[in-house]
Every structure is written in C-alpha cells, then in structure tokens.
Coordinates of C-alpha atoms in Angstrom, one line a residue:
M1 CA 0.0 0.0 0.0
F2 CA 2.9 2.4 0.7
T3 CA 4.9 3.8 -2.1
V4 CA 8.1 5.9 -1.3
K5 CA 9.0 8.6 -3.8
P6 CA 11.3 11.7 -4.0
L7 CA 10.1 15.0 -3.0
P8 CA 7.2 16.2 -5.2
S9 CA 6.7 19.6 -6.9
V10 CA 3.6 21.8 -6.8
E11 CA 2.8 20.3 -10.3
T12 CA 2.5 16.7 -9.0
N13 CA -1.2 15.6 -9.0
E14 CA -2.6 14.1 -5.7
E15 CA -6.1 13.6 -4.5
A16 CA -4.9 14.6 -1.0
L17 CA -1.4 15.9 0.0
V18 CA -0.7 16.1 3.7
I19 CA 1.7 18.6 5.0
G20 CA 2.9 19.1 8.6
L21 CA 3.2 22.6 10.3
F22 CA 5.1 23.6 13.3
E23 CA 4.4 26.5 15.7
G24 CA 6.9 29.4 15.5
G25 CA 8.6 30.9 12.5
Q26 CA 7.5 30.9 8.9
P27 CA 4.7 28.5 8.6
F28 CA 4.8 28.2 4.9
A29 CA 8.1 27.2 3.6
G30 CA 9.3 24.6 1.1
L31 CA 6.4 22.8 -0.6
A32 CA 3.7 24.6 1.4
G33 CA 5.5 28.0 0.6
E34 CA 5.4 27.0 -3.2
Y35 CA 1.6 26.3 -2.9
D36 CA 1.1 29.7 -0.9
A37 CA 3.1 31.5 -3.8
R38 CA 0.9 29.9 -6.5
L39 CA -2.2 30.9 -4.6
G40 CA -1.2 34.5 -4.3
G41 CA -0.6 34.3 -0.5
Q42 CA -4.2 33.0 0.3
L43 CA -2.7 30.2 2.7
S44 CA -0.8 32.9 4.6
G45 CA -4.1 34.8 4.8
L46 CA -6.0 31.6 6.1
W47 CA -3.2 31.2 8.6
K48 CA -3.5 34.7 10.0
E49 CA -7.4 34.2 10.2
G50 CA -7.0 31.0 12.1
D51 CA -8.4 28.7 9.6
I52 CA -5.0 27.0 9.2
S53 CA -3.3 26.2 12.6
A54 CA -0.1 24.7 13.7
K55 CA -1.5 23.7 17.1
R56 CA -0.9 20.0 17.6
G57 CA -3.6 17.7 16.3
S58 CA -5.4 20.4 14.3
I59 CA -6.3 19.4 10.6
A60 CA -7.3 22.0 8.0
V61 CA -8.4 20.9 4.5
I62 CA -7.9 23.4 1.6
H63 CA -9.1 23.0 -1.9
P64 CA -6.4 25.0 -4.0
L65 CA -8.6 24.7 -7.2
L66 CA -5.3 24.9 -9.4
P67 CA -5.1 23.3 -12.9
A68 CA -2.3 21.1 -11.6
G69 CA -1.0 19.8 -8.3
A70 CA -3.0 18.5 -5.3
K71 CA -6.8 18.5 -5.4
R72 CA -6.8 18.9 -1.6
L73 CA -4.3 20.0 0.9
Y74 CA -4.4 18.6 4.4
F75 CA -2.4 20.7 6.8
V76 CA -1.7 19.0 10.0
G77 CA -0.5 20.8 13.3
L78 CA 2.4 19.4 15.0
G79 CA 2.9 21.9 17.8
K80 CA 6.3 23.2 18.9
K81 CA 9.4 21.5 17.2
E82 CA 11.1 20.9 20.6
E83 CA 8.0 19.1 21.9
L84 CA 7.7 16.6 19.0
T85 CA 8.1 13.0 20.2
F86 CA 7.5 9.6 18.4
A87 CA 4.4 9.0 20.6
R88 CA 2.9 12.4 19.9
L89 CA 3.6 12.1 16.2
R90 CA 1.9 8.8 16.1
E91 CA -1.2 10.2 17.8
V92 CA -1.2 13.2 15.3
F93 CA -1.0 10.5 12.4
G94 CA -3.8 8.5 14.0
K95 CA -5.9 11.7 14.1
L96 CA -5.2 12.3 10.4
F97 CA -6.1 8.8 9.3
R98 CA -9.3 8.8 11.1
A99 CA -10.1 12.1 9.3
L100 CA -9.1 10.6 5.9
K101 CA -11.3 7.5 6.8
Q102 CA -14.3 9.8 7.7
A103 CA -13.8 11.6 4.4
K104 CA -13.5 8.2 2.6
R105 CA -10.3 9.2 0.9
T106 CA -8.9 6.2 -0.8
K107 CA -5.7 7.8 -2.0
A108 CA -3.3 10.2 -0.2
A109 CA 0.2 11.5 -0.1
V110 CA 2.2 12.5 2.8
A111 CA 5.2 15.1 2.7
L112 CA 7.1 13.1 5.3
D113 CA 10.0 15.5 5.8
T114 CA 7.5 18.1 7.1
F115 CA 6.9 15.9 10.0
T116 CA 10.4 15.6 11.4
A117 CA 12.3 17.6 14.1
G118 CA 14.8 16.9 16.7
D119 CA 15.1 13.2 17.6
V120 CA 12.1 12.3 15.3
D121 CA 13.9 11.7 11.9
E122 CA 12.4 10.4 8.6
N123 CA 12.7 6.9 9.6
E124 CA 11.0 7.3 13.1
A125 CA 8.2 9.3 11.3
A126 CA 7.8 6.5 8.6
H127 CA 7.4 4.0 11.5
A128 CA 5.0 6.2 13.3
L129 CA 2.9 6.9 10.1
A130 CA 2.6 3.1 9.2
E131 CA 1.8 2.0 12.7
A132 CA -0.7 4.8 13.3
Y133 CA -2.6 4.1 9.9
Y134 CA -3.3 0.4 10.9
L135 CA -4.2 1.1 14.6
A136 CA -6.4 4.2 13.8
T137 CA -8.5 2.6 11.0
Y138 CA -9.0 -0.7 12.7
E139 CA -12.5 -1.9 12.7
F140 CA -13.9 -5.2 14.4
P141 CA -16.5 -6.5 11.8
G142 CA -19.1 -7.9 14.1
Y143 CA -21.9 -10.3 13.2
K144 CA -24.9 -8.1 12.1
Q145 CA -27.0 -9.9 9.4
N146 CA -27.2 -7.0 7.1
R147 CA -23.6 -5.8 7.9
R148 CA -22.3 -3.6 5.3
E149 CA -18.9 -4.3 3.7
R150 CA -16.2 -2.1 4.9
D151 CA -16.8 1.3 3.1
Y152 CA -13.4 2.5 3.6
E153 CA -9.9 1.3 2.6
M154 CA -6.8 3.2 1.8
K155 CA -5.7 1.8 -1.4
S156 CA -2.6 4.0 -2.1
L157 CA -0.6 6.1 0.3
T158 CA 2.4 7.7 -1.2
V159 CA 5.2 8.9 1.1
Y160 CA 7.4 11.7 -0.3
T161 CA 10.8 12.1 1.2
G162 CA 14.3 13.3 0.4
A163 CA 15.7 10.4 2.6
D164 CA 17.0 7.0 1.5
A165 CA 14.0 5.1 0.0
A166 CA 15.2 1.6 1.1
D167 CA 15.5 3.0 4.8
I168 CA 12.0 4.5 4.7
E169 CA 10.5 1.4 3.3
A170 CA 12.1 -0.7 6.0
S171 CA 10.7 1.8 8.6
L172 CA 7.3 1.5 7.1
F173 CA 7.3 -2.2 7.1
V174 CA 8.3 -2.4 10.8
G175 CA 5.6 0.1 11.7
S176 CA 3.0 -1.9 9.6
V177 CA 4.0 -5.0 11.5
Y178 CA 3.5 -3.4 14.9
G179 CA 0.0 -2.0 13.8
K180 CA -1.2 -5.3 12.1
A181 CA -0.1 -7.5 14.9
T182 CA -1.8 -5.3 17.5
N183 CA -5.0 -5.4 15.4
S184 CA -4.8 -9.3 15.3
A185 CA -4.8 -9.3 19.1
R186 CA -7.6 -6.7 19.2
T187 CA -9.8 -8.9 17.1
L188 CA -9.1 -12.0 19.2
V189 CA -10.0 -10.1 22.3
N190 CA -13.2 -8.6 20.7
T191 CA -14.4 -12.2 19.7
P192 CA -17.3 -13.5 21.8
G193 CA -16.4 -16.4 24.2
N194 CA -18.9 -18.8 22.3
L195 CA -17.0 -18.1 19.1
L196 CA -13.6 -18.1 20.6
T197 CA -13.0 -21.2 23.0
A198 CA -9.9 -22.5 24.2
S199 CA -10.0 -25.0 21.2
D200 CA -10.4 -22.1 18.8
L201 CA -7.5 -20.1 20.3
A202 CA -5.3 -23.2 20.0
D203 CA -6.4 -23.5 16.3
Y204 CA -5.4 -19.8 15.8
A205 CA -2.0 -20.5 17.4
V206 CA -1.3 -23.5 15.2
K207 CA -2.1 -21.5 12.0
L208 CA 0.4 -18.8 13.4
A209 CA 2.9 -21.5 13.8
D210 CA 2.4 -22.9 10.3
R211 CA 2.6 -19.3 8.7
Y212 CA 5.9 -18.5 10.5
D213 CA 7.5 -21.8 10.8
F214 CA 7.4 -22.0 14.7
D215 CA 7.6 -25.2 16.6
Y216 CA 4.5 -25.8 18.5
E217 CA 2.7 -28.0 21.1
I218 CA -0.8 -28.1 22.1
L219 CA -1.4 -29.9 25.4
E220 CA -4.8 -31.6 25.7
K221 CA -6.6 -32.4 29.0
E222 CA -5.3 -35.9 29.1
D223 CA -1.6 -34.5 28.8
M224 CA -2.3 -32.2 31.6
E225 CA -3.7 -34.8 33.9
R226 CA -0.6 -36.9 33.2
L227 CA 1.8 -34.0 33.9
G228 CA -0.1 -33.0 37.0
M229 CA -1.3 -29.4 35.9
G230 CA -3.7 -29.4 38.8
A231 CA -4.3 -25.6 38.9
L232 CA -5.3 -25.2 35.2
L233 CA -7.4 -28.4 35.4
A234 CA -9.2 -26.9 38.5
V235 CA -10.3 -23.8 36.7
N236 CA -11.5 -26.0 33.8
Q237 CA -13.5 -28.4 36.1
G238 CA -16.8 -26.5 35.6
S239 CA -16.5 -26.3 31.7
K240 CA -17.7 -28.4 28.9
Q241 CA -15.0 -26.9 26.8
P242 CA -11.7 -28.8 27.1
P243 CA -8.6 -26.8 28.2
K244 CA -5.6 -26.2 26.1
L245 CA -2.1 -25.3 27.0
I246 CA -0.6 -23.7 24.0
M247 CA 3.1 -23.5 23.3
L248 CA 4.9 -21.7 20.4
K249 CA 8.6 -21.8 19.9
Y250 CA 10.7 -19.3 17.9
Q251 CA 14.5 -20.0 17.7
G252 CA 16.4 -17.0 16.4
K253 CA 19.8 -18.2 17.8
E254 CA 21.8 -21.2 17.0
K255 CA 21.5 -22.6 20.5
W256 CA 18.3 -22.9 22.7
E257 CA 19.6 -20.5 25.4
D258 CA 18.6 -17.0 26.8
V259 CA 15.1 -17.9 26.2
I260 CA 12.4 -15.2 26.8
A261 CA 9.2 -16.7 27.7
L262 CA 5.9 -14.7 27.0
V263 CA 3.1 -16.2 29.2
G264 CA -0.4 -14.9 28.3
K265 CA -3.6 -15.4 30.4
G266 CA -6.2 -17.2 28.2
V267 CA -9.4 -17.2 30.0
T268 CA -12.0 -17.1 27.3
F269 CA -14.8 -16.3 29.5
D270 CA -14.9 -15.7 33.3
T271 CA -18.1 -16.0 35.3
G272 CA -16.0 -16.0 38.5
G273 CA -17.0 -19.6 39.2
Y274 CA -18.8 -20.1 42.5
C275 CA -17.5 -16.7 43.6
L276 CA -19.9 -15.5 40.9
K277 CA -19.5 -11.9 39.5
P278 CA -22.4 -9.7 39.5
R279 CA -23.9 -9.0 36.1
D280 CA -22.2 -5.6 35.4
S281 CA -18.8 -7.2 36.1
M282 CA -19.5 -10.3 34.1
V283 CA -20.4 -8.4 30.8
D284 CA -17.3 -8.1 28.7
M285 CA -15.5 -11.0 30.3
K286 CA -14.8 -12.3 26.9
T287 CA -11.9 -9.9 27.1
D288 CA -10.3 -12.0 29.9
M289 CA -8.1 -13.8 27.5
A290 CA -6.4 -10.4 26.5
G291 CA -3.1 -12.1 27.4
A292 CA -3.5 -13.2 23.8
A293 CA -1.3 -10.1 23.2
V294 CA 1.3 -12.7 23.4
L295 CA 0.1 -14.2 20.2
G296 CA 0.0 -10.7 18.6
A297 CA 3.7 -10.4 19.7
M298 CA 4.5 -13.8 18.1
E299 CA 3.0 -12.6 14.8
A300 CA 5.2 -9.6 14.9
I301 CA 8.2 -11.7 15.8
G302 CA 7.5 -14.0 12.9
E303 CA 7.5 -11.2 10.6
L304 CA 10.5 -9.3 11.9
R305 CA 12.7 -12.5 12.7
P306 CA 14.8 -11.1 15.6
E307 CA 17.9 -13.0 16.7
Q308 CA 16.3 -14.1 20.0
N309 CA 14.9 -17.2 21.3
V310 CA 11.3 -16.8 22.3
L311 CA 8.7 -19.1 24.0
A312 CA 5.0 -18.3 24.0
V313 CA 2.8 -20.0 26.4
I314 CA -0.9 -19.6 26.9
P315 CA -3.0 -21.6 29.2
A316 CA -6.6 -21.4 27.8
T317 CA -9.9 -22.3 29.4
D318 CA -13.1 -20.6 30.6
N319 CA -14.2 -20.3 34.2
M320 CA -17.8 -21.8 34.6
I321 CA -20.1 -23.2 37.0
S322 CA -21.5 -26.9 37.1
G323 CA -21.7 -29.6 39.6
E324 CA -18.0 -30.4 38.7
A325 CA -16.7 -26.8 39.1
F326 CA -14.0 -26.2 41.8
K327 CA -15.0 -24.4 44.9
P328 CA -13.8 -22.2 47.7
D329 CA -11.8 -24.2 50.3
D330 CA -10.7 -26.7 47.6
V331 CA -6.9 -27.5 47.8
I332 CA -5.4 -28.3 44.5
T333 CA -1.6 -29.3 43.5
S334 CA -0.1 -27.4 40.8
L335 CA 2.5 -28.6 38.2
S336 CA 5.2 -27.4 40.4
G337 CA 4.1 -29.6 43.2
K338 CA 3.0 -26.6 45.4
T339 CA -0.4 -27.0 46.9
I340 CA -3.0 -24.2 46.8
E341 CA -5.8 -23.4 48.9
V342 CA -8.6 -21.9 47.0
R343 CA -10.1 -18.8 48.7
N344 CA -11.7 -17.3 45.7
T345 CA -12.6 -19.1 42.5
D346 CA -12.6 -15.6 40.7
A347 CA -8.9 -15.4 41.3
E348 CA -8.7 -18.1 38.6
G349 CA -6.1 -16.2 36.2
R350 CA -3.1 -16.6 38.6
L351 CA -3.9 -20.3 39.1
I352 CA -3.6 -21.1 35.3
L353 CA -0.6 -18.8 35.1
A354 CA 1.0 -20.7 37.9
D355 CA 1.1 -23.9 35.8
A356 CA 2.0 -22.0 32.5
V357 CA 5.0 -20.3 34.3
T358 CA 6.2 -23.8 35.6
Y359 CA 5.9 -25.3 32.2
A360 CA 7.8 -22.4 30.5
K361 CA 10.6 -23.1 33.1
Q362 CA 10.7 -26.7 32.2
H363 CA 11.1 -25.8 28.5
G364 CA 14.1 -23.6 29.1
A365 CA 12.8 -20.1 30.0
S366 CA 15.5 -18.0 31.1
Y367 CA 13.4 -14.9 31.6
I368 CA 9.6 -14.7 32.0
I369 CA 7.1 -12.0 31.3
D370 CA 3.4 -12.8 32.0
V371 CA 0.7 -10.7 30.7
A372 CA -2.8 -10.9 32.3
T373 CA -6.1 -9.2 32.9
L374 CA -5.6 -10.2 36.4
T375 CA -7.3 -8.0 39.0
G376 CA -9.7 -5.2 39.4
G377 CA -7.4 -4.0 42.1
V378 CA -5.0 -2.7 39.4
I379 CA -7.7 -0.4 38.0
V380 CA -8.5 0.9 41.5
A381 CA -4.8 1.7 42.0
L382 CA -3.8 2.9 38.5
G383 CA -6.8 3.7 36.4
T384 CA -7.5 2.6 33.0
D385 CA -4.5 4.1 31.2
K386 CA -1.7 2.4 32.9
T387 CA -0.6 -1.1 33.2
G388 CA 0.6 -2.3 36.6
A389 CA 4.0 -4.2 36.8
M390 CA 5.8 -6.4 39.4
T391 CA 9.1 -7.9 39.1
N392 CA 11.8 -9.9 40.9
N393 CA 14.6 -8.6 38.7
E394 CA 15.4 -4.8 38.3
A395 CA 17.5 -5.2 35.3
L396 CA 14.9 -7.0 33.3
F397 CA 12.1 -4.7 34.3
E398 CA 14.3 -1.7 33.1
Q399 CA 14.6 -3.1 29.7
L400 CA 10.8 -3.8 29.5
L401 CA 10.3 -0.2 31.0
E402 CA 12.4 1.3 28.0
A403 CA 10.4 -0.7 25.4
S404 CA 7.1 0.6 27.0
M405 CA 8.3 4.2 26.8
E406 CA 9.2 3.6 23.1
T407 CA 5.7 2.3 22.1
G408 CA 3.9 4.6 24.4
E409 CA 2.2 1.8 26.5
F410 CA 2.6 3.2 30.0
I411 CA 3.5 0.8 32.7
W412 CA 4.0 1.6 36.5
R413 CA 5.7 -0.7 39.0
L414 CA 4.0 -1.8 42.0
P415 CA 6.2 -3.3 44.9
I416 CA 6.4 -6.9 46.2
T417 CA 7.6 -7.0 49.8
E418 CA 8.4 -10.0 51.9
H419 CA 5.2 -9.1 53.8
D420 CA 3.3 -9.7 50.6
R421 CA 4.9 -13.1 50.2
E422 CA 4.1 -14.0 53.6
R423 CA 0.3 -13.2 52.9
V424 CA 0.4 -15.3 49.8
R425 CA 1.9 -18.2 51.9
S426 CA -0.6 -17.7 54.7
S427 CA -2.8 -20.8 54.1
K428 CA -2.8 -23.2 57.3
I429 CA -3.5 -26.2 55.2
A430 CA -1.6 -25.6 51.9
D431 CA 1.6 -24.1 50.6
L432 CA -0.2 -21.0 49.2
N433 CA -3.4 -19.1 49.4
N434 CA -4.8 -17.8 46.1
S435 CA -6.6 -14.9 47.6
P436 CA -5.5 -13.6 51.0
G437 CA -7.7 -10.4 51.0
R438 CA -8.7 -7.4 49.1
E439 CA -5.9 -5.2 50.6
G440 CA -3.2 -4.7 47.8
H441 CA -5.2 -7.1 45.7
A442 CA -3.2 -6.5 42.5
I443 CA 0.1 -7.0 44.5
M444 CA -1.3 -10.3 45.8
G445 CA -2.0 -11.6 42.2
G446 CA 1.6 -10.7 41.2
A447 CA 3.2 -12.1 44.3
F448 CA 1.3 -15.4 43.8
I449 CA 2.7 -15.8 40.3
G450 CA 6.1 -14.7 41.7
E451 CA 6.1 -17.9 43.8
F452 CA 6.2 -20.0 40.6
A453 CA 8.7 -17.8 38.8
E454 CA 10.9 -18.2 41.9
D455 CA 14.6 -17.3 41.1
T456 CA 13.9 -16.9 37.2
P457 CA 14.1 -13.2 36.2
W458 CA 10.3 -12.4 35.9
V459 CA 8.0 -9.4 35.2
H460 CA 4.2 -9.5 35.7
L461 CA 2.0 -7.2 33.7
D462 CA -1.6 -6.6 34.9
I463 CA -3.5 -5.3 31.9
A464 CA -6.9 -5.4 33.5
G465 CA -7.4 -1.6 33.0
T466 CA -5.6 -1.2 29.7
A467 CA -6.8 -4.2 27.7
T468 CA -9.9 -2.3 26.5
A469 CA -11.1 1.2 26.0
K470 CA -14.6 2.5 26.6
K471 CA -14.3 5.4 24.1
D472 CA -12.9 5.8 20.6
G473 CA -9.4 7.5 20.6
D474 CA -6.9 8.7 18.0
L475 CA -5.3 5.3 17.7
G476 CA -8.5 3.0 17.5
P477 CA -12.1 2.4 18.3
A478 CA -13.6 1.5 21.6
G479 CA -13.1 -2.1 22.5
A480 CA -9.9 -4.2 22.7
T481 CA -6.6 -2.2 22.7
G482 CA -4.2 -5.0 21.8
V483 CA -2.1 -3.5 24.7
M484 CA 1.5 -4.8 25.1
V485 CA 1.8 -6.4 21.7
R486 CA 4.1 -3.6 20.7
T487 CA 6.0 -3.4 23.9
L488 CA 6.7 -7.1 23.9
T489 CA 7.8 -7.0 20.5
A490 CA 10.1 -3.9 21.1
F491 CA 11.4 -5.6 24.2
V492 CA 12.2 -8.9 22.3
E493 CA 13.9 -6.9 19.4
R494 CA 16.1 -4.9 21.7
F495 CA 16.7 -7.5 24.3
E496 CA 20.3 -7.8 25.8

C-alpha cells in the first residue's frame, strides 16, 4: 500500500496531499510555501485568520482549485518542534487517518519530511505513520446480518521524502507489522466467548505457527492430567469446553539459550466460578483472554525474525459453574508440586498462570514476562490508562520499561515485599493461598505468580485496566486495545 517517492513539486497531482506545520517561525516554507506563492498568499491569509493552525492535532483541509497539483491540501498541526516525540507524532497521524477515513479518501500522499524535528527523523516518522494508519483505521467486523462491507480502505498512500527510499520502506514495514499484529490481538479479544473457545484459540495459534514456521505444542486435557497441571485443570473443571495449553517456539539463535518466555492468560470467558461475578462485572468477560497479546507479539516476531529465542505459553480455558466446578476451600496441587488453597474461584487467572510459568521453566525459559487481565485492584490503583507491573529482577524490568516508553504503552511498577509473600503463603493447610484479602489485591496476584517464577528473572504485567477502551481514541475505536503487543515486540527486538 505504501509507495516511497522523491520530493514532489507543486505540479504533482494528488487527491490529497498532507503537510505538517510547526508553531513558531515561517509556517509556509518549502512545498507549502510554493503552494502559497501559486495561490497569491491565500494560505498565509488563512493562517492569519486561524483557518489553518499549527496547534498539535489540528487538521485543516484546503481546496487549491489549481489546474495542476494537489486536489486537496491537508495541513496538520504538530505544535512546537522541541516538543515533538515519536508518541505524539503517532497520535497526530492517527487523528489524520481517522479524518481521511471519515472523508472516505482512498488515495493520499504525505510530505514526510515536514513531520520531522529533533530526535524524530524520517525513519522514525515513517514508522509512526505506518503504525498509526493500521491502529487508527481498525474495525471489528461484528456479526450483524445486514452488515455492510467495509466502506473505507486506503488503496494507495504515497510517502514523499528526501531520505533514502530503502530505509524509509524498512521503517514503514516495521510500523506496519506493529500495527497489524496489535490489530490481530484486538480481534481475538473482541471475539465473543462462544465463538472463541480454548480450542479455537489453539487452532489460531497452530495457524500462526504454520505461517511463520514456529515449533508448537498443544497440550490436551489428558496431557495435563498426566503431567499434573492441577491448577489449570481445577479452573476448567466446571466447563464443557476442554482446556488447552498452547506453546509456540521461535528459535532465532543457533542454540536454545537465553530464552524469553511470554506467558499470556487465556481465560476465554470468566463467570467468576462459584464466587460469581455480578452482572455488570461479568459483561465483557470475553476479554479475559487479553493475554493473547502474546500471540500478537509472536505474529510480529514471525515477521521481523529477531535474533532471539522466544517461547510463548498460553493456558486457555473458561471459568464456568457446574456440579463439577472447583469451589472455595478446595486444595489443588499445581504442576510445580506446590499446593494451593482456593479462597476465591474468581482469582482463577493466577492459578492457570502458575502452571504455565512452571511449564515455561521446564522448557528452558531464562526470562519470563506474563501478561494478564488479572485484577480489578490494578484499576482501582492505577486507572485505565496504566498497566501495573511487578518484578523480581530490576535489570529485566528496566529493559521492559524502556520498550514501553518507546511504544507509548505506559507501565507503572508496584512493589512486592516480603510481607506480601508471607500473605500469599498464609494458608494453614496448603503451601499457598490464592486470595489472601482485598488489601493490595493487585500485588497479591503478582506475588502469587512470583512464587512459581521463583529465581527466574520475571516481570508480571496486569493489563486489566488497559486491555480495553470505553471510548474511541486517535489510535483506534472503543473495545480491545491490543495493549502490550508492541511493547513485548520492542522488548524482544532490543533485548540484551
């Protein structure tokens, strides 16, 4: 879809030409200045009257009505040069593409060099542009009987630049991969639980493995019983749908060492079990498998082929009620051998992750990052725009934090103290208690998983607040966000 070309002239015909404007100094220079001159200074007049603005996020559409050149000029405000960042530029591009989508523009061109300043060079701008396009124009198709075909699709987007075309094409490709992989995770999370069971999630993972030549393993219920995955099996007890333990393996190094394990919670629907959620809390629990961000990251890794070894592990099941379902006061034995007193059947995510983390370690994981919609407590603590993080290894966390800052997916570290560990170990009849109280609930979830990570460097990411959005934004519609796909991908690519 993207075509890279040298800088255009005012004679170059385009349906829509996009030009960035910065605050301060002469607004119309270069290509914009040439258009202003041909129009007898009319653009400068519109600038003075406020119809064209450089305020960040502003978009003005001008019809030059010239015999040659652009049919429409889109002027996009970028704010002050010294305040431009990759994240801000991506948001501005997102707003632009949503405007182009609303106007049903199928062809457009961007004067890329007008969107650069400071640390944001042409390559960074190209990445931001491509990523923003896919994120901002994403739609979940839904299931309406009379659903219209998607009435908008950008068929051609020309990128004009004086930079090296091969470098820009490479940056556009990487940005596209980040955006498309995030959208794949969004679609999984938006899919209703009756249409995305654990078996469906496993089938999706197998197709991903076939596409990118990953090794894979899908454990069936019988395999779990033989291995002793008592925690995952307990959560699945009340369901008619069989559980699956999904494992994908990407080997980017000659030897299977320094293995990064990405572990994602895959609860395809969560009723809360016998600790039943109230109705309002149960609606949208199809999104409790948003740890499928791990599959989005694996899609990106399959495209980018980094020189790393990566293991993806997703324990998949729903959490239902029946005469067979597990109950409060049950004691279960995990794959690690540790026994767990179940105090809350709605604290099921940490149970299935316990077995998944142990399984990842058994398959050579040197580092573990788990991703889960784990607790409502993290939303109370941090709101809906911040992912909560916990760790047992400062150096690993710093690398992940740096990746999150690059991608704009904000994470905030919560502490795990020895007192927290003591609370998780507070059961009088088992090794661990899966829910030792509401106080510090998000931390209790992380501390519980940490008991299975043990000495392996590990970071826990609680995305309960960030996995979905209630309102449309510049980078996508309401619904699943695909959060952490880009952070995990960036982390893997840059890991040392």
